PDB file of C-alpha atoms in Angstrom:
ATOM      1  CA  MET A 233     -10.314  23.272   8.171  1.00 31.00           C
ATOM      2  CA  THR A 234      -7.500  25.282   6.788  1.00 32.00           C
ATOM      3  CA  SER A 235      -4.119  25.595   8.205  1.00 35.00           C
ATOM      4  CA  GLU A 236      -1.159  27.731   8.512  1.00 36.00           C
ATOM      5  CA  PRO A 237       2.472  26.732   7.647  1.00 39.00           C
ATOM      6  CA  GLY A 238       2.709  24.969  10.966  1.00 40.00           C
ATOM      7  CA  ARG A 239       4.863  24.442  13.899  1.00 42.00           C
ATOM      8  CA  PRO A 240       7.942  22.093  14.403  1.00 49.00           C
ATOM      9  CA  GLY A 241       6.980  18.547  15.151  1.00 55.00           C
ATOM     10  CA  ARG A 242       8.552  15.037  15.036  1.00 66.00           C
ATOM     11  CA  THR A 243       9.743  13.773  11.680  1.00 63.00           C
ATOM     12  CA  LYS A 244       8.105  10.822  10.489  1.00 90.00           C
ATOM     13  CA  TYR A 245       9.297   7.804   8.128  1.00 97.00           C
ATOM     14  CA  VAL A 246       6.764   6.841   5.716  1.00 98.00           C
ATOM     15  CA  LEU A 247       6.124   3.055   4.659  1.00 98.00           C
ATOM     16  CA  PHE A 248       3.930   2.554   1.745  1.00 98.00           C
ATOM     17  CA  ASP A 249       2.022  -0.357   0.563  1.00 97.00           C
ATOM     18  CA  VAL A 250       1.932  -0.524  -3.303  1.00 96.00           C
ATOM     19  CA  ASP A 251      -0.925  -2.133  -4.967  1.00 92.00           C
ATOM     20  CA  GLY A 252      -4.036  -0.376  -4.081  1.00 93.00           C
ATOM     21  CA  THR A 253      -2.276   2.317  -2.434  1.00 97.00           C
ATOM     22  CA  LEU A 254       0.248   3.811  -4.867  1.00 98.00           C
ATOM     23  CA  ILE A 255      -0.585   1.965  -8.141  1.00 95.00           C
ATOM     24  CA  ASP A 256      -3.965   1.232  -9.240  1.00 93.00           C
ATOM     25  CA  ALA A 257      -3.618  -2.555 -10.140  1.00 84.00           C
ATOM     26  CA  VAL A 258      -7.123  -3.917  -9.367  1.00 84.00           C
ATOM     27  CA  SER A 259      -8.173  -4.654 -12.893  1.00 87.00           C
ATOM     28  CA  ASN A 260      -4.839  -6.420 -13.505  1.00 88.00           C
ATOM     29  CA  GLN A 261      -5.170  -8.552 -10.515  1.00 89.00           C
ATOM     30  CA  ARG A 262      -8.805  -9.400 -11.253  1.00 92.00           C
ATOM     31  CA  ARG A 263      -7.742 -10.371 -14.765  1.00 93.00           C
ATOM     32  CA  LEU A 264      -4.597 -11.917 -13.693  1.00 93.00           C
ATOM     33  CA  TRP A 265      -6.650 -14.485 -11.237  1.00 95.00           C
ATOM     34  CA  GLY A 266      -9.324 -14.896 -13.778  1.00 96.00           C
ATOM     35  CA  THR A 267      -6.696 -16.377 -16.140  1.00 96.00           C
ATOM     36  CA  TRP A 268      -5.171 -18.454 -13.540  1.00 97.00           C
ATOM     37  CA  ALA A 269      -8.486 -19.856 -12.539  1.00 97.00           C
ATOM     38  CA  GLU A 270      -9.335 -20.813 -16.204  1.00 96.00           C
ATOM     39  CA  ARG A 271      -6.194 -22.953 -16.500  1.00 95.00           C
ATOM     40  CA  TYR A 272      -7.527 -24.880 -13.397  1.00 96.00           C
ATOM     41  CA  GLY A 273     -11.225 -24.991 -14.152  1.00 96.00           C
ATOM     42  CA  LEU A 274     -12.166 -22.863 -11.427  1.00 97.00           C
ATOM     43  CA  ASP A 275     -14.590 -19.714 -11.087  1.00 97.00           C
ATOM     44  CA  GLY A 276     -12.411 -16.558 -11.547  1.00 95.00           C
ATOM     45  CA  ASP A 277     -14.535 -14.348  -9.509  1.00 95.00           C
ATOM     46  CA  GLU A 278     -14.555 -16.899  -6.534  1.00 96.00           C
ATOM     47  CA  VAL A 279     -10.713 -17.346  -6.664  1.00 96.00           C
ATOM     48  CA  TYR A 280     -10.233 -13.597  -6.750  1.00 93.00           C
ATOM     49  CA  GLN A 281     -12.266 -13.109  -3.546  1.00 92.00           C
ATOM     50  CA  VAL A 282     -10.095 -15.533  -1.745  1.00 93.00           C
ATOM     51  CA  ALA A 283      -6.782 -14.035  -3.308  1.00 90.00           C
ATOM     52  CA  LEU A 284      -7.848 -10.654  -1.857  1.00 80.00           C
ATOM     53  CA  ARG A 285      -7.483 -11.952   1.822  1.00 77.00           C
ATOM     54  CA  THR A 286      -4.793 -14.638   1.600  1.00 79.00           C
ATOM     55  CA  ARG A 287      -1.281 -14.953   0.259  1.00 79.00           C
ATOM     56  CA  PRO A 288      -1.031 -17.141  -2.873  1.00 88.00           C
ATOM     57  CA  MET A 289       0.042 -20.138  -1.167  1.00 89.00           C
ATOM     58  CA  GLU A 290      -2.996 -19.930   1.094  1.00 90.00           C
ATOM     59  CA  THR A 291      -5.222 -19.299  -1.923  1.00 94.00           C
ATOM     60  CA  PHE A 292      -3.988 -22.490  -3.594  1.00 96.00           C
ATOM     61  CA  ALA A 293      -4.561 -24.376  -0.546  1.00 96.00           C
ATOM     62  CA  GLU A 294      -8.164 -23.145  -0.090  1.00 96.00           C
ATOM     63  CA  VAL A 295      -9.245 -23.101  -3.851  1.00 96.00           C
ATOM     64  CA  ALA A 296      -7.047 -25.816  -5.547  1.00 96.00           C
ATOM     65  CA  ALA A 297      -6.015 -28.292  -2.862  1.00 95.00           C
ATOM     66  CA  ASP A 298      -5.748 -31.031  -5.158  1.00 95.00           C
ATOM     67  CA  HIS A 299      -3.029 -29.301  -7.377  1.00 96.00           C
ATOM     68  CA  ASP A 300       0.593 -29.051  -6.651  1.00 97.00           C
ATOM     69  CA  PRO A 301       1.077 -25.504  -4.839  1.00 95.00           C
ATOM     70  CA  ARG A 302       4.303 -25.384  -6.466  1.00 96.00           C
ATOM     71  CA  GLU A 303       3.018 -25.833 -10.072  1.00 97.00           C
ATOM     72  CA  CYS A 304       0.164 -23.224  -9.030  1.00 97.00           C
ATOM     73  CA  LEU A 305       2.605 -20.755  -7.948  1.00 94.00           C
ATOM     74  CA  ALA A 306       4.856 -21.114 -11.086  1.00 96.00           C
ATOM     75  CA  THR A 307       1.831 -20.515 -13.292  1.00 97.00           C
ATOM     76  CA  LEU A 308       0.867 -17.356 -11.418  1.00 95.00           C
ATOM     77  CA  HIS A 309       4.304 -16.006 -11.433  1.00 93.00           C
ATOM     78  CA  GLU A 310       4.362 -16.594 -15.194  1.00 95.00           C
ATOM     79  CA  LEU A 311       1.175 -14.576 -15.729  1.00 94.00           C
ATOM     80  CA  GLU A 312       2.090 -11.882 -13.054  1.00 92.00           C
ATOM     81  CA  ASP A 313       5.692 -11.319 -15.184  1.00 92.00           C
ATOM     82  CA  GLU A 314       3.828 -11.170 -18.391  1.00 92.00           C
ATOM     83  CA  ASP A 315       1.306  -8.642 -16.879  1.00 90.00           C
ATOM     84  CA  VAL A 316       4.188  -6.340 -15.870  1.00 87.00           C
ATOM     85  CA  ARG A 317       5.706  -6.445 -19.443  1.00 87.00           C
ATOM     86  CA  SER A 318       2.393  -5.831 -21.073  1.00 86.00           C
ATOM     87  CA  GLY A 319      -0.249  -4.739 -18.724  1.00 83.00           C
ATOM     88  CA  VAL A 320      -1.718  -1.224 -18.354  1.00 83.00           C
ATOM     89  CA  TYR A 321      -0.869   0.348 -15.023  1.00 85.00           C
ATOM     90  CA  ALA A 322      -1.725   3.692 -13.589  1.00 92.00           C
ATOM     91  CA  ALA A 323      -0.315   5.375 -10.429  1.00 96.00           C
ATOM     92  CA  PHE A 324      -3.009   6.941  -8.229  1.00 97.00           C
ATOM     93  CA  ASP A 325      -3.385  10.833  -8.547  1.00 98.00           C
ATOM     94  CA  GLY A 326      -0.900  12.416  -6.249  1.00 98.00           C
ATOM     95  CA  ALA A 327       1.271   9.533  -6.031  1.00 98.00           C
ATOM     96  CA  SER A 328       4.253  10.998  -8.079  1.00 97.00           C
ATOM     97  CA  GLU A 329       3.959  14.322  -6.389  1.00 97.00           C
ATOM     98  CA  LEU A 330       4.112  12.701  -2.988  1.00 98.00           C
ATOM     99  CA  LEU A 331       7.193  10.332  -3.638  1.00 98.00           C
ATOM    100  CA  HIS A 332       9.255  13.010  -5.411  1.00 97.00           C
ATOM    101  CA  GLY A 333       8.397  15.374  -2.323  1.00 96.00           C
ATOM    102  CA  LEU A 334       9.715  12.922   0.212  1.00 96.00           C
ATOM    103  CA  PRO A 335      13.616  12.736   1.012  1.00 90.00           C
ATOM    104  CA  LEU A 336      14.917   9.453  -0.553  1.00 84.00           C
ATOM    105  CA  LYS A 337      16.010   7.755   2.867  1.00 92.00           C
ATOM    106  CA  SER A 338      12.895   8.695   4.549  1.00 96.00           C
ATOM    107  CA  TRP A 339      10.444   6.193   2.946  1.00 98.00           C
ATOM    108  CA  ALA A 340      10.231   2.713   1.932  1.00 98.00           C
ATOM    109  CA  LEU A 341       8.008   0.249  -0.104  1.00 98.00           C
ATOM    110  CA  VAL A 342       6.442  -2.800   1.755  1.00 98.00           C
ATOM    111  CA  THR A 343       4.677  -5.195  -0.628  1.00 95.00           C
ATOM    112  CA  SER A 344       3.401  -8.723  -0.792  1.00 89.00           C
ATOM    113  CA  ASN A 345       4.523  -8.774  -4.328  1.00 88.00           C
ATOM    114  CA  TYR A 346       8.085  -9.297  -5.573  1.00 91.00           C
ATOM    115  CA  GLU A 347      10.604  -6.541  -6.037  1.00 95.00           C
ATOM    116  CA  HIS A 348      11.363  -7.004  -9.564  1.00 93.00           C
ATOM    117  CA  ARG A 349       7.666  -6.554 -10.553  1.00 92.00           C
ATOM    118  CA  VAL A 350       7.306  -3.594  -8.299  1.00 94.00           C
ATOM    119  CA  ARG A 351      10.321  -1.988 -10.063  1.00 94.00           C
ATOM    120  CA  GLY A 352       8.784  -2.840 -13.504  1.00 91.00           C
ATOM    121  CA  ARG A 353       5.470  -1.175 -12.536  1.00 91.00           C
ATOM    122  CA  PHE A 354       7.216   1.926 -11.135  1.00 94.00           C
ATOM    123  CA  LEU A 355       9.268   2.130 -14.288  1.00 91.00           C
ATOM    124  CA  ARG A 356       6.110   2.038 -16.219  1.00 88.00           C
ATOM    125  CA  THR A 357       4.227   4.687 -14.193  1.00 92.00           C
ATOM    126  CA  GLY A 358       7.330   7.100 -13.880  1.00 94.00           C
ATOM    127  CA  LEU A 359       7.291   6.820  -9.951  1.00 97.00           C
ATOM    128  CA  PRO A 360      10.855   7.036  -8.308  1.00 97.00           C
ATOM    129  CA  VAL A 361      11.983   3.779  -6.411  1.00 96.00           C
ATOM    130  CA  PRO A 362      13.308   4.075  -2.922  1.00 96.00           C
ATOM    131  CA  GLY A 363      16.515   2.455  -1.267  1.00 95.00           C
ATOM    132  CA  VAL A 364      14.339   0.162   0.795  1.00 97.00           C
ATOM    133  CA  ILE A 365      11.946  -2.291  -0.558  1.00 98.00           C
ATOM    134  CA  VAL A 366      10.546  -5.123   1.635  1.00 98.00           C
ATOM    135  CA  ASP A 367       8.815  -7.714  -0.636  1.00 96.00           C
ATOM    136  CA  ALA A 368       7.549 -11.141  -0.233  1.00 90.00           C
ATOM    137  CA  ALA A 369      10.987 -12.900  -0.725  1.00 90.00           C
ATOM    138  CA  ALA A 370      12.409 -10.663   2.316  1.00 94.00           C
ATOM    139  CA  VAL A 371      10.101 -12.148   5.003  1.00 93.00           C
ATOM    140  CA  GLU A 372       8.827 -15.416   6.056  1.00 89.00           C
ATOM    141  CA  GLU A 373       5.730 -13.939   7.542  1.00 90.00           C
ATOM    142  CA  GLY A 374       3.727 -11.572   5.324  1.00 88.00           C
ATOM    143  CA  LYS A 375       0.979  -9.144   6.176  1.00 91.00           C
ATOM    144  CA  PRO A 376      -1.008  -9.127   8.589  1.00 92.00           C
ATOM    145  CA  SER A 377       2.107 -10.101  10.565  1.00 95.00           C
ATOM    146  CA  PRO A 378       4.101  -6.933  11.804  1.00 97.00           C
ATOM    147  CA  VAL A 379       7.396  -8.463  10.323  1.00 97.00           C
ATOM    148  CA  PRO A 380       7.421  -6.722   6.966  1.00 97.00           C
ATOM    149  CA  TYR A 381       6.809  -3.110   8.499  1.00 98.00           C
ATOM    150  CA  LEU A 382       9.153  -3.878  11.146  1.00 98.00           C
ATOM    151  CA  ARG A 383      11.840  -5.001   8.658  1.00 98.00           C
ATOM    152  CA  ALA A 384      11.248  -1.819   6.722  1.00 98.00           C
ATOM    153  CA  ALA A 385      11.786   0.298   9.818  1.00 98.00           C
ATOM    154  CA  GLU A 386      14.945  -1.543  10.773  1.00 97.00           C
ATOM    155  CA  GLN A 387      16.308  -0.794   7.262  1.00 97.00           C
ATOM    156  CA  LEU A 388      15.494   2.664   7.296  1.00 97.00           C
ATOM    157  CA  GLY A 389      17.158   2.870  10.913  1.00 96.00           C
ATOM    158  CA  ALA A 390      13.637   4.084  12.210  1.00 96.00           C
ATOM    159  CA  SER A 391      11.804   3.294  15.571  1.00 96.00           C
ATOM    160  CA  PRO A 392       8.356   1.912  14.831  1.00 97.00           C
ATOM    161  CA  GLY A 393       7.016   4.931  16.882  1.00 96.00           C
ATOM    162  CA  ASP A 394       8.633   7.195  14.208  1.00 96.00           C
ATOM    163  CA  CYS A 395       7.014   5.457  11.144  1.00 97.00           C
ATOM    164  CA  LEU A 396       3.765   6.392   9.425  1.00 97.00           C
ATOM    165  CA  VAL A 397       2.146   3.322   7.500  1.00 98.00           C
ATOM    166  CA  ILE A 398      -0.024   4.239   4.385  1.00 98.00           C
ATOM    167  CA  GLU A 399      -2.458   1.347   3.413  1.00 98.00           C
ATOM    168  CA  ASP A 400      -5.659   0.452   1.557  1.00 95.00           C
ATOM    169  CA  ALA A 401      -6.244  -3.128   2.845  1.00 91.00           C
ATOM    170  CA  PRO A 402      -7.265  -4.592   6.187  1.00 92.00           C
ATOM    171  CA  SER A 403      -4.226  -7.228   6.312  1.00 91.00           C
ATOM    172  CA  GLY A 404      -1.817  -4.245   5.743  1.00 94.00           C
ATOM    173  CA  VAL A 405      -3.541  -2.233   8.305  1.00 97.00           C
ATOM    174  CA  GLN A 406      -3.324  -4.785  10.755  1.00 96.00           C
ATOM    175  CA  SER A 407       0.363  -5.409   9.913  1.00 97.00           C
ATOM    176  CA  GLY A 408       1.100  -1.828  10.633  1.00 98.00           C
ATOM    177  CA  LEU A 409      -0.729  -1.603  13.836  1.00 98.00           C
ATOM    178  CA  ARG A 410       0.907  -4.719  15.163  1.00 98.00           C
ATOM    179  CA  ALA A 411       4.231  -3.212  14.366  1.00 98.00           C
ATOM    180  CA  GLY A 412       3.350  -0.290  16.834  1.00 97.00           C
ATOM    181  CA  MET A 413       3.041   2.474  13.995  1.00 97.00           C
ATOM    182  CA  THR A 414       0.812   5.035  13.102  1.00 96.00           C
ATOM    183  CA  VAL A 415      -1.413   3.947  10.239  1.00 97.00           C
ATOM    184  CA  TRP A 416      -3.341   6.045   7.722  1.00 98.00           C
ATOM    185  CA  GLY A 417      -5.960   4.642   5.120  1.00 98.00           C
ATOM    186  CA  VAL A 418      -6.343   5.651   1.674  1.00 98.00           C
ATOM    187  CA  ASN A 419      -8.419   4.892  -1.548  1.00 97.00           C
ATOM    188  CA  ALA A 420     -11.299   3.581   0.302  1.00 94.00           C
ATOM    189  CA  THR A 421     -14.927   4.825   0.746  1.00 95.00           C
ATOM    190  CA  VAL A 422     -15.212   3.436   4.175  1.00 96.00           C
ATOM    191  CA  ALA A 423     -12.336   3.474   6.707  1.00 97.00           C
ATOM    192  CA  VAL A 424     -10.813   0.166   7.359  1.00 96.00           C
ATOM    193  CA  GLU A 425     -10.958  -0.722  11.100  1.00 96.00           C
ATOM    194  CA  GLY A 426      -8.066   0.503  13.379  1.00 97.00           C
ATOM    195  CA  VAL A 427      -6.758   3.171  11.185  1.00 97.00           C
ATOM    196  CA  HIS A 428      -5.659   6.243  12.997  1.00 97.00           C
ATOM    197  CA  ARG A 429      -6.855   8.404   9.978  1.00 97.00           C
ATOM    198  CA  HIS A 430      -8.873   8.058   6.778  1.00 98.00           C
ATOM    199  CA  PHE A 431      -8.627   9.531   3.460  1.00 98.00           C
ATOM    200  CA  VAL A 432     -11.138   8.734   0.685  1.00 98.00           C
ATOM    201  CA  SER A 433      -8.321   8.948  -1.926  1.00 98.00           C
ATOM    202  CA  LEU A 434      -4.388   9.304  -1.932  1.00 98.00           C
ATOM    203  CA  ARG A 435      -4.618  12.644  -3.337  1.00 98.00           C
ATOM    204  CA  GLU A 436      -6.539  13.989  -0.370  1.00 98.00           C
ATOM    205  CA  ALA A 437      -3.713  12.586   1.913  1.00 98.00           C
ATOM    206  CA  VAL A 438      -0.832  14.055   0.133  1.00 98.00           C
ATOM    207  CA  PRO A 439      -0.442  17.285   1.859  1.00 97.00           C
ATOM    208  CA  HIS A 440      -0.897  15.641   5.383  1.00 96.00           C
ATOM    209  CA  ILE A 441       1.631  12.959   4.523  1.00 97.00           C
ATOM    210  CA  LEU A 442       4.212  15.409   3.413  1.00 96.00           C
ATOM    211  CA  ALA A 443       3.708  17.732   6.418  1.00 94.00           C
ATOM    212  CA  LEU A 444       4.014  15.035   8.969  1.00 93.00           C
ATOM    213  CA  ALA A 445       7.023  13.512   7.032  1.00 91.00           C
ATOM    214  CA  SER A 446       8.884  17.015   7.279  1.00 85.00           C
ATOM    215  CA  GLY A 447       8.287  17.380  10.932  1.00 79.00           C
ATOM    216  CA  VAL A 448       5.656  20.107  10.700  1.00 61.00           C
ATOM    217  CA  THR A 449       2.487  19.896  12.383  1.00 52.00           C
ATOM    218  CA  PRO A 450      -0.305  21.992  10.771  1.00 46.00           C
ATOM    219  CA  VAL A 451      -1.779  24.800  12.996  1.00 41.00           C
ATOM    220  CA  PRO A 452      -5.533  25.296  12.425  1.00 42.00           C
ATOM    221  CA  GLN A 453      -6.896  28.802  11.977  1.00 38.00           C
ATOM    222  CA  PRO A 454      -9.668  29.684  14.389  1.00 40.00           C
ATOM    223  CA  GLU A 455     -12.236  29.816  11.670  1.00 40.00           C
ATOM    224  CA  PRO A 456     -15.309  29.061  14.074  1.00 38.00           C
ATOM    225  CA  VAL A 457     -14.243  32.179  16.085  1.00 37.00           C
ATOM    226  CA  ARG A 458     -14.132  34.399  13.134  1.00 40.00           C
ATOM    227  CA  ARG A 459     -17.598  33.221  11.845  1.00 38.00           C
ATOM    228  CA  ARG A 460     -19.096  33.722  15.169  1.00 38.00           C
ATOM    229  CA  ARG A 461     -17.847  37.413  15.417  1.00 38.00           C
ATOM    230  CA  ALA A 462     -19.125  38.137  12.009  1.00 37.00           C
ATOM    231  CA  SER A 463     -22.565  36.956  12.891  1.00 35.00           C
ATOM    232  CA  LEU A 464     -22.639  39.333  15.972  1.00 38.00           C
ATOM    233  CA  GLY A 465     -21.962  42.358  13.685  1.00 38.00           C
TER     234      GLY A 465
END
């Protein structure tokens, strides 16, 4: 389907997850958790699979219950900080164009990581940093709780109904949905359950996000009608 310039609509604020949505950090996270697991004599792949669906303290409770969780977290933080300094990161195709195309006060980052690491990764990849970042230290309840996304909306001065969440993971999608927001999924072959719209890649979603954020609703051209007329001739 193609579209014309569009018609006026309702402007949306855009709330982005970071890892897996804007920045490709899968290999970094797998390697990081593998190194962490080695230090505790654990299987790296098994630990990583748990870490994908839980917050760090929950991961430790499940895979290393006999170890001091504070020590486990300190080790993880040490590895993560080193990875920010020396790891190789890449922004997903379209991320720079998208973020530079949004008004600064119309978008925010909502991450389960920490702000200083996010800033480090954005600096490494050349992405602009918004005025609002809701990180793990900003909330007591992380995703899939609605709290992180509601906190971001509050800081932007936006109502949940005016917010568009861009996510790649089930926990983040649930967080956005529970916050009463529109949720679009990206960077996954199969749509995460519950998303209002799904895109295989961030690049594919870029023009649609920019259009919605600017308050322009695309107007589809009646291509099927033109094709039918041509066939009658």
